[in-house]
CSV table of C-alpha atoms in Angstrom, one decimal:
chain,number,residue,atom,x,y,z
R,25,MET,CA,14.6,21.1,-29.5
R,26,ASN,CA,11.6,23.6,-28.4
R,27,MET,CA,10.2,22.3,-25.0
R,28,ARG,CA,7.3,24.4,-25.2
R,29,ASN,CA,5.6,22.2,-27.9
R,30,TYR,CA,6.0,19.7,-25.8
R,31,PRO,CA,4.0,20.5,-22.8
R,32,ARG,CA,5.0,18.9,-19.0
R,33,ARG,CA,2.2,15.9,-17.7
R,34,VAL,CA,0.6,16.2,-14.7
R,35,TYR,CA,1.9,12.5,-13.9
R,36,ALA,CA,4.8,12.3,-16.7
R,37,ILE,CA,6.2,9.5,-14.8
R,38,ASP,CA,3.3,6.8,-15.3
R,39,GLN,CA,4.7,6.4,-18.6
R,40,PHE,CA,8.2,4.2,-17.0
R,41,THR,CA,5.4,2.3,-14.8
R,42,GLN,CA,3.4,-0.8,-14.7
R,43,PRO,CA,0.1,-0.6,-15.5
R,44,HIS,CA,-3.3,-0.9,-12.7
R,45,VAL,CA,-3.5,-4.6,-12.2
R,46,THR,CA,-7.0,-5.5,-11.3
R,47,GLU,CA,-6.1,-9.8,-10.0
R,48,LEU,CA,-6.7,-8.7,-6.8
R,49,ALA,CA,-10.7,-8.3,-7.4
R,50,GLY,CA,-12.8,-10.3,-4.7
R,51,GLU,CA,-9.6,-11.6,-2.4
R,52,LYS,CA,-9.3,-10.9,1.3
R,53,PHE,CA,-6.3,-10.7,3.2
R,54,HIS,CA,-5.6,-11.5,7.1
R,55,PHE,CA,-2.0,-10.0,7.5
R,56,VAL,CA,-0.4,-11.2,11.2
R,57,LEU,CA,2.1,-8.4,11.2
R,58,ASP,CA,5.0,-8.8,13.3
R,59,ASN,CA,4.2,-6.0,16.2
R,60,GLY,CA,1.1,-8.0,17.0
R,61,THR,CA,-1.1,-6.5,15.4
R,62,ASP,CA,-3.8,-8.0,12.8
R,63,TYR,CA,-4.9,-6.3,9.5
R,64,TYR,CA,-7.1,-7.1,6.9
R,65,LEU,CA,-7.7,-5.8,3.1
R,66,ASN,CA,-10.9,-7.0,1.1
R,67,PHE,CA,-10.7,-6.1,-2.5
R,68,THR,CA,-13.7,-5.2,-3.0
R,69,SER,CA,-13.4,-4.4,-7.1
R,70,GLY,CA,-10.4,-3.6,-9.6
R,71,ASP,CA,-9.7,-0.1,-7.8
R,72,THR,CA,-11.4,-0.4,-4.8
R,73,CYS,CA,-10.6,-2.3,-0.9
R,74,GLU,CA,-11.9,-1.9,2.5
R,75,TRP,CA,-9.1,-2.0,5.2
R,76,ASN,CA,-9.2,-2.2,8.8
R,77,PHE,CA,-6.8,-3.5,11.4
R,78,ALA,CA,-8.4,-6.0,13.9
R,79,GLY,CA,-11.3,-4.7,16.3
R,80,GLY,CA,-12.1,-1.7,13.6
R,81,GLU,CA,-14.3,-1.2,10.9
R,82,PRO,CA,-14.0,-1.3,7.6
R,83,SER,CA,-12.9,1.7,5.5
R,84,PRO,CA,-12.9,2.3,1.9
R,85,ALA,CA,-10.2,3.4,0.0
R,86,THR,CA,-9.5,3.7,-3.8
R,87,TYR,CA,-6.0,1.3,-4.3
R,88,PHE,CA,-3.7,0.9,-7.2
R,89,CYS,CA,-1.6,-1.8,-7.6
R,90,ARG,CA,1.4,-3.0,-9.9
R,91,LYS,CA,2.8,-6.5,-10.2
R,92,GLY,CA,6.6,-7.2,-9.2
R,93,ASP,CA,5.9,-11.0,-10.3
R,94,ASP,CA,3.8,-13.9,-11.2
R,95,ASP,CA,2.6,-14.0,-7.7
R,96,THR,CA,4.1,-10.2,-6.2
R,97,TYR,CA,1.9,-7.4,-5.9
R,98,MET,CA,2.8,-3.7,-4.9
R,99,VAL,CA,-1.4,-2.0,-3.4
R,100,ASP,CA,-1.0,1.8,-2.4
R,101,PHE,CA,-3.3,3.8,-1.0
R,102,GLU,CA,-4.3,7.4,0.5
R,103,LEU,CA,-6.2,7.4,3.5
R,104,THR,CA,-10.0,9.8,3.4
R,105,GLY,CA,-11.8,11.6,5.8
R,106,LEU,CA,-9.2,12.5,7.9
R,107,ALA,CA,-10.2,15.2,10.0
R,108,ASP,CA,-6.8,17.3,9.3
R,109,GLU,CA,-6.9,18.0,5.1
R,110,PHE,CA,-2.8,18.5,5.6
R,111,LYS,CA,-1.8,15.0,8.3
R,112,ARG,CA,-2.8,12.6,4.9
R,113,GLU,CA,-1.6,9.4,5.6
R,114,ASN,CA,-0.5,6.2,3.1
R,115,HIS,CA,-0.8,2.1,3.3
R,116,LEU,CA,1.5,0.8,1.1
R,117,PHE,CA,2.1,-4.0,0.7
R,118,ILE,CA,4.6,-5.4,-0.8
R,119,ILE,CA,2.1,-8.9,-0.8
R,120,VAL,CA,4.1,-11.8,-2.3
R,121,LEU,CA,1.9,-14.9,-2.4
R,122,GLU,CA,4.3,-17.6,-3.0
R,123,GLN,CA,5.7,-17.7,0.4
R,124,ARG,CA,2.4,-15.7,2.3
R,125,LEU,CA,5.1,-12.8,3.1
R,126,VAL,CA,3.6,-9.5,2.8
R,127,THR,CA,5.2,-6.2,3.7
R,128,PHE,CA,3.8,-2.8,5.2
R,129,ALA,CA,4.8,0.9,5.1
R,130,HIS,CA,2.7,3.2,6.9
R,131,CYS,CA,3.7,6.7,5.7
R,132,LYS,CA,2.2,10.1,7.5
R,133,VAL,CA,2.6,13.9,6.7
R,134,GLY,CA,2.2,15.9,9.3
R,135,GLU,CA,3.4,14.7,13.0
R,136,ASN,CA,6.7,16.8,12.7
R,137,PRO,CA,5.0,20.2,13.8
R,138,GLN,CA,8.4,21.9,13.0
R,139,PHE,CA,8.8,20.2,9.3
R,140,PRO,CA,5.1,19.7,8.5
R,141,TYR,CA,5.8,18.7,5.3
R,142,LEU,CA,7.8,15.6,6.2
R,143,VAL,CA,6.7,12.4,5.7
R,144,SER,CA,7.5,9.4,8.1
R,145,SER,CA,7.5,6.4,7.7
R,146,LYS,CA,7.5,2.6,9.5
R,147,TYR,CA,7.3,-1.3,8.2
R,148,LEU,CA,6.3,-3.4,9.5
R,149,PHE,CA,6.5,-7.1,7.8
R,150,GLY,CA,4.6,-10.2,8.7
R,151,ALA,CA,2.8,-12.8,7.0
R,152,ILE,CA,-0.7,-14.0,5.5
R,153,GLN,CA,-3.0,-16.4,7.4
R,154,THR,CA,-4.7,-19.2,5.7
R,155,PRO,CA,-6.7,-20.9,7.2
R,156,GLY,CA,-5.4,-24.4,8.2
R,157,MET,CA,-2.2,-23.5,7.1
R,158,PRO,CA,0.6,-22.5,10.5
R,159,LEU,CA,1.9,-18.8,9.7
R,160,PRO,CA,5.5,-19.1,7.6
R,161,PHE,CA,8.5,-18.5,10.3
R,162,LYS,CA,10.5,-16.3,7.5
R,163,ARG,CA,10.2,-12.6,7.0
R,164,HIS,CA,10.8,-10.1,4.7
R,165,CYS,CA,13.1,-7.9,5.9
R,166,PHE,CA,15.8,-4.1,5.5
């Protein structure tokens, strides 16, 4: 087989992934994370959202969403408008609506001056605050 007849696609793995899901458009979430911070995520359309930590101004982002189950979503977006273009930052969420749980992966590139392209990741677990209901006690974990 001559591989030159089959040019490599830029996103070759896309053929194996689930399609982008737009079901969360119009939804707003208040995540209470276990480190004591609150995070707000507002899905303004099928591919854009606004996010902010408590006390901060909402920032726009273009997100990708994959559905893992009837009520489980993986939402991912890269922060834009950072001062240094080599210091990239990404937010990834696993949102489980049935149990009202969330896992937040906060990933950054450029934190380690010795290895500037190394990705550092922090994982936070939490729950989805729903008006009139107490926070669930159980959490996702490693």
